mmCIF file of C-alpha atoms in Angstrom:
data_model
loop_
_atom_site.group_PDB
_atom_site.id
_atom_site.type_symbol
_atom_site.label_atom_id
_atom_site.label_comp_id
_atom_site.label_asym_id
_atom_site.label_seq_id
_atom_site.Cartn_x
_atom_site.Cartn_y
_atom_site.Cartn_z
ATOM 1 C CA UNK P 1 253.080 96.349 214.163
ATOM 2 C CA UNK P 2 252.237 93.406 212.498
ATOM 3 C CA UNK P 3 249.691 92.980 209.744
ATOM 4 C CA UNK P 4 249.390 89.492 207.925
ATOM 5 C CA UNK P 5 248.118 88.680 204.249
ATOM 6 C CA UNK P 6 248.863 85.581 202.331
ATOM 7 C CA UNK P 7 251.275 84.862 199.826
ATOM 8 C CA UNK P 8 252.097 81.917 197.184
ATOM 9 C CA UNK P 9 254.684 81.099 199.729
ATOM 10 C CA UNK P 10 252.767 80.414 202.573
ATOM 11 C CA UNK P 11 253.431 83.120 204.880
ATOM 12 C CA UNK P 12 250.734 85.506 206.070
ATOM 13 C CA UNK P 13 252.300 88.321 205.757
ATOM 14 C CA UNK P 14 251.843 90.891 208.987
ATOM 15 C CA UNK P 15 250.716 94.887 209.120
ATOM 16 C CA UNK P 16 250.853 95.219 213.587
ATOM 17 C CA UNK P 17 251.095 93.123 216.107
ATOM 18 C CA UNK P 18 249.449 96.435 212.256
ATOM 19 C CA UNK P 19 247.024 93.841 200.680
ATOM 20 C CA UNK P 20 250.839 93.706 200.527
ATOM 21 C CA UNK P 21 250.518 97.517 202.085
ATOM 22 C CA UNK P 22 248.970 98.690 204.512
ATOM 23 C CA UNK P 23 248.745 102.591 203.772
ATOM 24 C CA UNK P 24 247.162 105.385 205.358
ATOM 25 C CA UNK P 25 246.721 108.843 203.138
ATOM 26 C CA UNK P 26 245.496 111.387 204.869
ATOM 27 C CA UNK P 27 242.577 112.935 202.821
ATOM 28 C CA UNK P 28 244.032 116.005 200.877
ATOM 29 C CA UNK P 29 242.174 119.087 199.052
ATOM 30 C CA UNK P 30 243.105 119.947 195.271
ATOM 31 C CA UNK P 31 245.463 122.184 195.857
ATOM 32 C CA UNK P 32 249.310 121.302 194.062
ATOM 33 C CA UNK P 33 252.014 120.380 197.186
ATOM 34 C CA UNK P 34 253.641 123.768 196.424
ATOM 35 C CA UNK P 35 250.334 126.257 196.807
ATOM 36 C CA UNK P 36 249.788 124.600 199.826
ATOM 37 C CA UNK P 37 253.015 124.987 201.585
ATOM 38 C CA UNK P 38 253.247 128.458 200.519
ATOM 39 C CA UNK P 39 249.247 128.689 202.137
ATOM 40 C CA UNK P 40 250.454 127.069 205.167
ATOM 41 C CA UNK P 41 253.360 129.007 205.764
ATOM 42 C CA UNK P 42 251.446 132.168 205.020
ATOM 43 C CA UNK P 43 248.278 130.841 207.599
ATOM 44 C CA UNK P 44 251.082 129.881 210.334
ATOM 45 C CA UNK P 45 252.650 133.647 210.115
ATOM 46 C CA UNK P 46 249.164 134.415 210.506
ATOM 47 C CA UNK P 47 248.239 133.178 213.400
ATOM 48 C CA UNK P 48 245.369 131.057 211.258
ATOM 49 C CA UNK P 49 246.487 127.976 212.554
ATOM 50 C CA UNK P 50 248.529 126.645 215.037
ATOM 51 C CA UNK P 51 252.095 125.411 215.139
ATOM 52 C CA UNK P 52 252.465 121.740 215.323
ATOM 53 C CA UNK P 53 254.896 120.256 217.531
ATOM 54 C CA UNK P 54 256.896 116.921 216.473
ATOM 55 C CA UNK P 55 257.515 113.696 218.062
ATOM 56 C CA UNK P 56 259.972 114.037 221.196
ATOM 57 C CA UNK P 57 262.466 111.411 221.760
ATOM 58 C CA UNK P 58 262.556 111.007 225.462
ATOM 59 C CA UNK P 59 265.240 109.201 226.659
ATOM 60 C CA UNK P 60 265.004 106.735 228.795
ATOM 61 C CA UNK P 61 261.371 107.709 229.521
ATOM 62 C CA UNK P 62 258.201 106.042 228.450
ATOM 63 C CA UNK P 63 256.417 107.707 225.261
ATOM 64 C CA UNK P 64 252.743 109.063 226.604
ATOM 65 C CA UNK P 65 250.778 106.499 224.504
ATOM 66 C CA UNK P 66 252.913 103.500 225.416
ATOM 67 C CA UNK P 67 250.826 100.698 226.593
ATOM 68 C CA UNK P 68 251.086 99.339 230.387
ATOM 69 C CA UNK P 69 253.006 95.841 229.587
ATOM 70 C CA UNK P 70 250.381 93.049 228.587
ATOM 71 C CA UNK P 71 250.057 90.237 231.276
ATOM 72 C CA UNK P 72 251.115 86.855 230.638
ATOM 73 C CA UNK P 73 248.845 84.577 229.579
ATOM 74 C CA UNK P 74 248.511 80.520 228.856
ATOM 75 C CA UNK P 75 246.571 79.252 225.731
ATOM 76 C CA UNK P 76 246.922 78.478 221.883
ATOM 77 C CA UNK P 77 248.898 80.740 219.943
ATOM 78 C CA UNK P 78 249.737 83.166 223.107
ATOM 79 C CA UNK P 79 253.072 85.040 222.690
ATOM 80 C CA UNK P 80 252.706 84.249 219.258
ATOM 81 C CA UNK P 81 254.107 80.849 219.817
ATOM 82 C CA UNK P 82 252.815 78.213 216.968
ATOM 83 C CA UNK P 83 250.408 75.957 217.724
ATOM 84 C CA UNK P 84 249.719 72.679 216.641
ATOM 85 C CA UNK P 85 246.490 70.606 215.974
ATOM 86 C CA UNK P 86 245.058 68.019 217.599
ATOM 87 C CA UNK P 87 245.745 64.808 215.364
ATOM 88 C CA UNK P 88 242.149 64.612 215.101
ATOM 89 C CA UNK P 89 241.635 67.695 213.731
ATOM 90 C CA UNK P 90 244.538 67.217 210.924
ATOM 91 C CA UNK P 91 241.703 66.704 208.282
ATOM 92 C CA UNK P 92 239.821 69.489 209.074
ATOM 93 C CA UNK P 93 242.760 71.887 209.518
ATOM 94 C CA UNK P 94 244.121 70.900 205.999
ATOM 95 C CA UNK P 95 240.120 71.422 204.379
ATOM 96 C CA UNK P 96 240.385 74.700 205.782
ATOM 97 C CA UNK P 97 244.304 75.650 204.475
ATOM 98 C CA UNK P 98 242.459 74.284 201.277
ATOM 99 C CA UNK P 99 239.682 76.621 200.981
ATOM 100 C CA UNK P 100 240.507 79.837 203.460
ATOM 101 C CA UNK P 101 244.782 79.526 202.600
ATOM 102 C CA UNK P 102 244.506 79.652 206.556
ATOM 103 C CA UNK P 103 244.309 77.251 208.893
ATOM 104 C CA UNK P 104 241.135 78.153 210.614
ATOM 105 C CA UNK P 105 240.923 75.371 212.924
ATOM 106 C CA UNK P 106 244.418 76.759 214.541
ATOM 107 C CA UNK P 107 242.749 80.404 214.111
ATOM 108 C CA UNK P 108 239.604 79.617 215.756
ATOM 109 C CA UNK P 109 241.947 78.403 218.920
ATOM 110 C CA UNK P 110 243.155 81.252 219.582
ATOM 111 C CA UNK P 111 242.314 84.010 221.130
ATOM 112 C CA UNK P 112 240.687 86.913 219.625
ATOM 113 C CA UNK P 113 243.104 89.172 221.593
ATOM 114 C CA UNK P 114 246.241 86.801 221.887
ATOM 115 C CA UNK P 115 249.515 88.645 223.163
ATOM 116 C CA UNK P 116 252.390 88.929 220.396
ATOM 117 C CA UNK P 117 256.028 89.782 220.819
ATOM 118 C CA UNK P 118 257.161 93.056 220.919
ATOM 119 C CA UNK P 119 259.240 93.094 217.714
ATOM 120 C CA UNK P 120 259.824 97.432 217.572
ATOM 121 C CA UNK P 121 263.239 98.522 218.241
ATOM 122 C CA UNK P 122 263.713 99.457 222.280
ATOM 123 C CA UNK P 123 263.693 103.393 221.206
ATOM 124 C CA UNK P 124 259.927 102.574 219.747
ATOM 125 C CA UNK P 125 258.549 103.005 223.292
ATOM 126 C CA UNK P 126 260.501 106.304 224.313
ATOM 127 C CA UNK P 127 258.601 108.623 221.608
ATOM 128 C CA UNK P 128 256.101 111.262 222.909
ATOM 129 C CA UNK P 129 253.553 111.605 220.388
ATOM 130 C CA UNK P 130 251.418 114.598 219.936
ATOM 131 C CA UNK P 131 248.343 114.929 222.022
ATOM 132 C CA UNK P 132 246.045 115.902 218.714
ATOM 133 C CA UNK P 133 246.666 113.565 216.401
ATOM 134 C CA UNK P 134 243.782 113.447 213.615
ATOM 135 C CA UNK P 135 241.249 110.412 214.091
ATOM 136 C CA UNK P 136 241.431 107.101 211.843
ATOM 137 C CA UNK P 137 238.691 105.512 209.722
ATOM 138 C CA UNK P 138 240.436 101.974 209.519
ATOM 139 C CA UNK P 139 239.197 100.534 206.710
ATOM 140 C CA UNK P 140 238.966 96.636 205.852
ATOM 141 C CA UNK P 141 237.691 94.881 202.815
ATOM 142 C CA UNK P 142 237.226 91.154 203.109
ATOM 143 C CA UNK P 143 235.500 88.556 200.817
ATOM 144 C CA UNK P 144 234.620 84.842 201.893
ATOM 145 C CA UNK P 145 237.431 86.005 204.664
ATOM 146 C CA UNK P 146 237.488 83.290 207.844
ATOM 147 C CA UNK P 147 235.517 84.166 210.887
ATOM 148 C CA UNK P 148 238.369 84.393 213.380
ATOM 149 C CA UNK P 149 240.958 85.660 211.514
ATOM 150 C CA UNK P 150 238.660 88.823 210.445
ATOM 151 C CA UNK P 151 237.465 89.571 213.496
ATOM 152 C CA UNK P 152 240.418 88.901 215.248
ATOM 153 C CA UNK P 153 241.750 92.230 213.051
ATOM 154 C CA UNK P 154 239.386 93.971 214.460
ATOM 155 C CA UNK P 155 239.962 93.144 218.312
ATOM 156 C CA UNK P 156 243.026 94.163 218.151
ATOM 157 C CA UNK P 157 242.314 97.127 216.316
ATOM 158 C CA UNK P 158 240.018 98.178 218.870
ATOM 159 C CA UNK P 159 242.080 96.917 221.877
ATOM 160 C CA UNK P 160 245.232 98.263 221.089
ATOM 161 C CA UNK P 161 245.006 101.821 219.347
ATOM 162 C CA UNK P 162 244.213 105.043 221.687
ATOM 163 C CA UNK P 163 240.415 105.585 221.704
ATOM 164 C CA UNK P 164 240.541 109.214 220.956
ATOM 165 C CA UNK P 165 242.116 108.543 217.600
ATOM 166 C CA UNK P 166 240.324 105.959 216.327
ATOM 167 C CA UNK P 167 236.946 107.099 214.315
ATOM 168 C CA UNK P 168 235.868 103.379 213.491
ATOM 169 C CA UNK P 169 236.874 100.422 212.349
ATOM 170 C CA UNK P 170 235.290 100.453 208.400
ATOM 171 C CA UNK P 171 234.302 96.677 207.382
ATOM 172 C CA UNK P 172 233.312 96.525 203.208
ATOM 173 C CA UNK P 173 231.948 93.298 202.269
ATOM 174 C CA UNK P 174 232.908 92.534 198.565
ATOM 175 C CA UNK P 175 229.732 90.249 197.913
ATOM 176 C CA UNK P 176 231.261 87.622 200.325
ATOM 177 C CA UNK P 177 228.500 84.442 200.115
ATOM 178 C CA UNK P 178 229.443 82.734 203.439
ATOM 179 C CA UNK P 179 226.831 82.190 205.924
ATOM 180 C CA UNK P 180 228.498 83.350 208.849
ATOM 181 C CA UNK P 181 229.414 86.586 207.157
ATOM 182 C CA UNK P 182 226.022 87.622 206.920
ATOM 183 C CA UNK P 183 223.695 88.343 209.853
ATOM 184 C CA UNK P 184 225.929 86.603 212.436
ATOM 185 C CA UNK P 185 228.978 89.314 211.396
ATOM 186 C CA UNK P 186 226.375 91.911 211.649
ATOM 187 C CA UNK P 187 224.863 91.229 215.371
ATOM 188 C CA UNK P 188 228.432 90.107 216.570
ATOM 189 C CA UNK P 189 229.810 94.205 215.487
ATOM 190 C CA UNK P 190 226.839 95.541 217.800
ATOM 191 C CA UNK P 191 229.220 94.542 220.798
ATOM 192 C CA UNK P 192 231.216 97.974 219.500
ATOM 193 C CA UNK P 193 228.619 99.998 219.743
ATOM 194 C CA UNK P 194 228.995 101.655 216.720
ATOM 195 C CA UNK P 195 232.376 101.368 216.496
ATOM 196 C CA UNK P 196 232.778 99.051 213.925
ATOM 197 C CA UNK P 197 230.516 99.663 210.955
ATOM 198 C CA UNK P 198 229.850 97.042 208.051
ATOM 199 C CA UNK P 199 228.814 98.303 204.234
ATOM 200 C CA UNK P 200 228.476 95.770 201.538
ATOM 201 C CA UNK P 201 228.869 95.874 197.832
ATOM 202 C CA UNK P 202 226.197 94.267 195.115
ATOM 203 C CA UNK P 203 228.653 92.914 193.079
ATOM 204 C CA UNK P 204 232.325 91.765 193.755
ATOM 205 C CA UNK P 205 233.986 94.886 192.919
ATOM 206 C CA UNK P 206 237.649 93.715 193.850
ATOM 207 C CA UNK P 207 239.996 95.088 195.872
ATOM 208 C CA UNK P 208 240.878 98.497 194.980
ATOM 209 C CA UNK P 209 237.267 99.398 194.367
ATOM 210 C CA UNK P 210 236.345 98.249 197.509
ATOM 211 C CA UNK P 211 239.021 100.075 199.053
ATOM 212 C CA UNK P 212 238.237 102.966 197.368
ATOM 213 C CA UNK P 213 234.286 103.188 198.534
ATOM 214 C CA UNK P 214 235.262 102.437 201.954
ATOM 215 C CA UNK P 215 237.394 105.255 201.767
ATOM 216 C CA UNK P 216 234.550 107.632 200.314
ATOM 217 C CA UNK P 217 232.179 106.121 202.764
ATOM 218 C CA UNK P 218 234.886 106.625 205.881
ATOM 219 C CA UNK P 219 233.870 109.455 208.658
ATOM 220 C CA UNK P 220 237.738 109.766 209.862
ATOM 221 C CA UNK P 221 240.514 112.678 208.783
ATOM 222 C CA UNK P 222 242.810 109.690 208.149
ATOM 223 C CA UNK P 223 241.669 106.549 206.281
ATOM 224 C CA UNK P 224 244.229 103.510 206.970
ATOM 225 C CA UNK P 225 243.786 99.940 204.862
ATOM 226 C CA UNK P 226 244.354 96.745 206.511
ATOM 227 C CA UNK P 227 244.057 93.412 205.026
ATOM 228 C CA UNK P 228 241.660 91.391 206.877
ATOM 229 C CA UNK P 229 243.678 88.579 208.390
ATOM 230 C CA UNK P 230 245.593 91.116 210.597
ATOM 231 C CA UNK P 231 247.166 91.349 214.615
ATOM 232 C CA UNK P 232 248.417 95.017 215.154
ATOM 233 C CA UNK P 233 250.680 95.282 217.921
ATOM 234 C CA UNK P 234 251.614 97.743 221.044
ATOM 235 C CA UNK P 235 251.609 101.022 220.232
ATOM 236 C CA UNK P 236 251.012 100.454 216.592
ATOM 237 C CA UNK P 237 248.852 103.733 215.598
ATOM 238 C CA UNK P 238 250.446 107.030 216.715
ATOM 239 C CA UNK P 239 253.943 106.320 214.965
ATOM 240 C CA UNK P 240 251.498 106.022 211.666
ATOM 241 C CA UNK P 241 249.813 109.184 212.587
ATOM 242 C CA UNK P 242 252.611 111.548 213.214
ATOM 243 C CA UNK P 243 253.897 112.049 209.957
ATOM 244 C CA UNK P 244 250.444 113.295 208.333
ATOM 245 C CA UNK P 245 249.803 115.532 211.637
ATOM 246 C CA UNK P 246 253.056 117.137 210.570
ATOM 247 C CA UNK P 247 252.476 117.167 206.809
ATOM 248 C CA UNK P 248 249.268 116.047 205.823
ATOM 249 C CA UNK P 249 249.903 115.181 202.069
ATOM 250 C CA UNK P 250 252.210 112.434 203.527
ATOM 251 C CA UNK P 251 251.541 108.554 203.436
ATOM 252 C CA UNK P 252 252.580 106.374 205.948
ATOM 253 C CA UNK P 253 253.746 103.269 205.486
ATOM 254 C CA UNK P 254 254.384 100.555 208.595
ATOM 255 C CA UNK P 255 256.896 97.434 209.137
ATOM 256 C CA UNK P 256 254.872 94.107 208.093
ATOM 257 C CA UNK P 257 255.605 91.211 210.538
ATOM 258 C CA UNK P 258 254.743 87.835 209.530
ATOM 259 C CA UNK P 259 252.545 85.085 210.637
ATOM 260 C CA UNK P 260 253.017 81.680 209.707
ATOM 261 C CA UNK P 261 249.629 80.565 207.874
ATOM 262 C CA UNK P 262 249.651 77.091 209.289
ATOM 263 C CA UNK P 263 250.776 77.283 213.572
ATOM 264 C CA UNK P 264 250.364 81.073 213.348
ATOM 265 C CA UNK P 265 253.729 81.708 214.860
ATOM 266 C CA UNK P 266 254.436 85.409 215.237
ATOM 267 C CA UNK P 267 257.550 86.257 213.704
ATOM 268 C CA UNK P 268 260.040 89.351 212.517
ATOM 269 C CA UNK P 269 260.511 89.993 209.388
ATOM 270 C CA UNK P 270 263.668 92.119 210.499
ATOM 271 C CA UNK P 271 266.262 91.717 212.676
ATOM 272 C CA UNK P 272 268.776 93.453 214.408
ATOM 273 C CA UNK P 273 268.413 97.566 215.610
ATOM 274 C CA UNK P 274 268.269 98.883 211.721
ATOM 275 C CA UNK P 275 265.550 101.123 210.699
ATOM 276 C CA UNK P 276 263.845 100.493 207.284
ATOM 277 C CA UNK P 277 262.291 102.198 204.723
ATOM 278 C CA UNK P 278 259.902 102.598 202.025
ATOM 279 C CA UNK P 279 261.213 103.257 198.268
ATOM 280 C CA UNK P 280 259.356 103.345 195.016
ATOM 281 C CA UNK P 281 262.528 102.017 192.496
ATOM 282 C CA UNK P 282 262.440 103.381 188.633
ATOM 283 C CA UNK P 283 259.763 100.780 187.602
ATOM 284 C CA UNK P 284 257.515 101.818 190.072
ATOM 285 C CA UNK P 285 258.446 98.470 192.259
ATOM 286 C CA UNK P 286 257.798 99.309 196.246
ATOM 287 C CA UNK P 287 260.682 97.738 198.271
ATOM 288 C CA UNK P 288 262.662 98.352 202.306
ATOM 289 C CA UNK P 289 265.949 98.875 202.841
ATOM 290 C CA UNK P 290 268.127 100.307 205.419
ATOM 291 C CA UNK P 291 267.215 103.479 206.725
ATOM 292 C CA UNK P 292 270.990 105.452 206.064
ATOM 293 C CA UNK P 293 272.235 106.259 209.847
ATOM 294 C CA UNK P 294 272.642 109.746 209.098
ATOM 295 C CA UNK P 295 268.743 110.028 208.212
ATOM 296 C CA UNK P 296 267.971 107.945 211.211
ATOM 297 C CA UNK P 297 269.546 110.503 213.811
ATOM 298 C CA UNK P 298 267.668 113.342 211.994
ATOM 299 C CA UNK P 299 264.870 111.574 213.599
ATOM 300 C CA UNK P 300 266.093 111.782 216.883
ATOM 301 C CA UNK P 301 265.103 115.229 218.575
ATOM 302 C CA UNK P 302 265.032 115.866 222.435
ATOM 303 C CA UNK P 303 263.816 117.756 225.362
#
């Protein structure tokens, strides 16, 4: 998936295609990790609750949430391909880089649901998923955040994640003073039919704060944070969701494509068939590396 923030360097950095994380938690009680193993072991033997079965690597057979292949279509920005200004529009593109860090002209060209590659690795689309996944509250703070590039975030959102495990899509305005972000954003979200709520704080409150009321105010089992300049990709949810239907104190964490902030070209942050990972080093510093092969074939289980 690919999701895309911005950085000093330029890149819009992608969680999709989906701030510098996108995590999901699933909502946990009080109880220490060891009590409630030992509870859910004892409620399993029990009978209390039911035994939850893992993601199936089928080989050579398409996953049961795998998305029918997206058509090809022509227009700016469509396969993730960069595109380019008109050379009259070069001031106003460079106005907007100024004040948004995106070019918004190039955003607002594109299509709200614009096809991306498929960056996964080819056993991403052979995984059977469990039927009962727990549904997502996907929650997205914004402030002063440009018109196409938030909404765009949540198009895709919408579009591309199985309807029976999304909640809603969570929008918190952190005391954003653009026009458009006022009563326009509200009557354009009534298209969702209550899919997409909007809350707004008094004050700007910041990031965290934000994130943390939206995930107070959130109706799903599963809250998930994207930034709000984001294109998730096929497929994108389920993999998330797995890991916290199987353990729920676990966090997941996804690969972060990256868009380029100026042509918006869609493009890999990784290459090659490696798996990655998530590590917290001694100084609390979050990094990827290589997922060792003999963890990555632990993964693999089959019918």
């Amino acid at each position: 998936m690919g999701v895309i923030q911005m950085r000093k360097n330029r890149i819009i950095k992608a969680a999709g295609a989906v701030g510098l994380l996108c995590l999901v938690f699933f909502l946990i009680a009080s109880n220490s990790s060891s009590d409630y193993v030992h509870l859910q072991k004892e409620n399993l033997s029990k009978g209390l609750i039911k035994h939850r079965e893992a993601p199936v690597f089928l080989h050579g057979q398409i996953g049961n949430f795998e998305p029918e292949p997206w058509p090809e279509k022509d227009g700016p920005g469509e396969g993730g391909k960069p595109y380019n200004v008109p050379s009259n529009l070069e001031n106003e593109a460079h106005q907007s880089v100024n004040e948004y860090g995106i070019n918004m002209v190039v955003s607002d060209a594109i299509a709200m649901d614009r096809t991306i590659p498929d960056t996964r690795l080819e056993e991403c689309q052979y995984w059977e998923y469990p039927e009962d996944l727990p549904k997502t509250s996907v929650v997205v703070v914004f402030h002063n955040e440009g018109w196409s590039t938030l909404l765009r975030t949540v198009h895709t959102v919408i579009d591309r994640s199985p309807p029976q495990f999304l909640e809603e899509v969570l929008l918190v305005d952190d005391f954003s003073d653009k026009a458009n972000l006022g009563r326009p954003l509200e009557d354009y979200i009534r298209r969702f039919k209550g899919k997409v709520r909007l809350i707004r704080n008094r004050e700007r409150e910041g990031l965290i704060r934000s994130r943390t009321k939206g995930a107070v105010e959130s109706r799903g089992e599963v809250v998930l944070f994207l930034d709000a300049h984001c294109e998730v990709g096929r497929n994108w949810l389920p993999p998330l969701l797995a890991p916290i239907y199987m353990e729920r104190t676990t966090m997941s964490v996804p690969i972060i494509d990256g868009i380029d902030h100026d042509d918006f070209t869609y493009r890999p942050v990784y290459s090659g068939k490696t798996h990655f990972r998530g590590i917290f080093e001694w100084g609390m510093l979050y990094k990827e590396t290589e997922l060792p092969l003999r963890e990555a074939k632990k993964k693999i289980s089959r019918k």
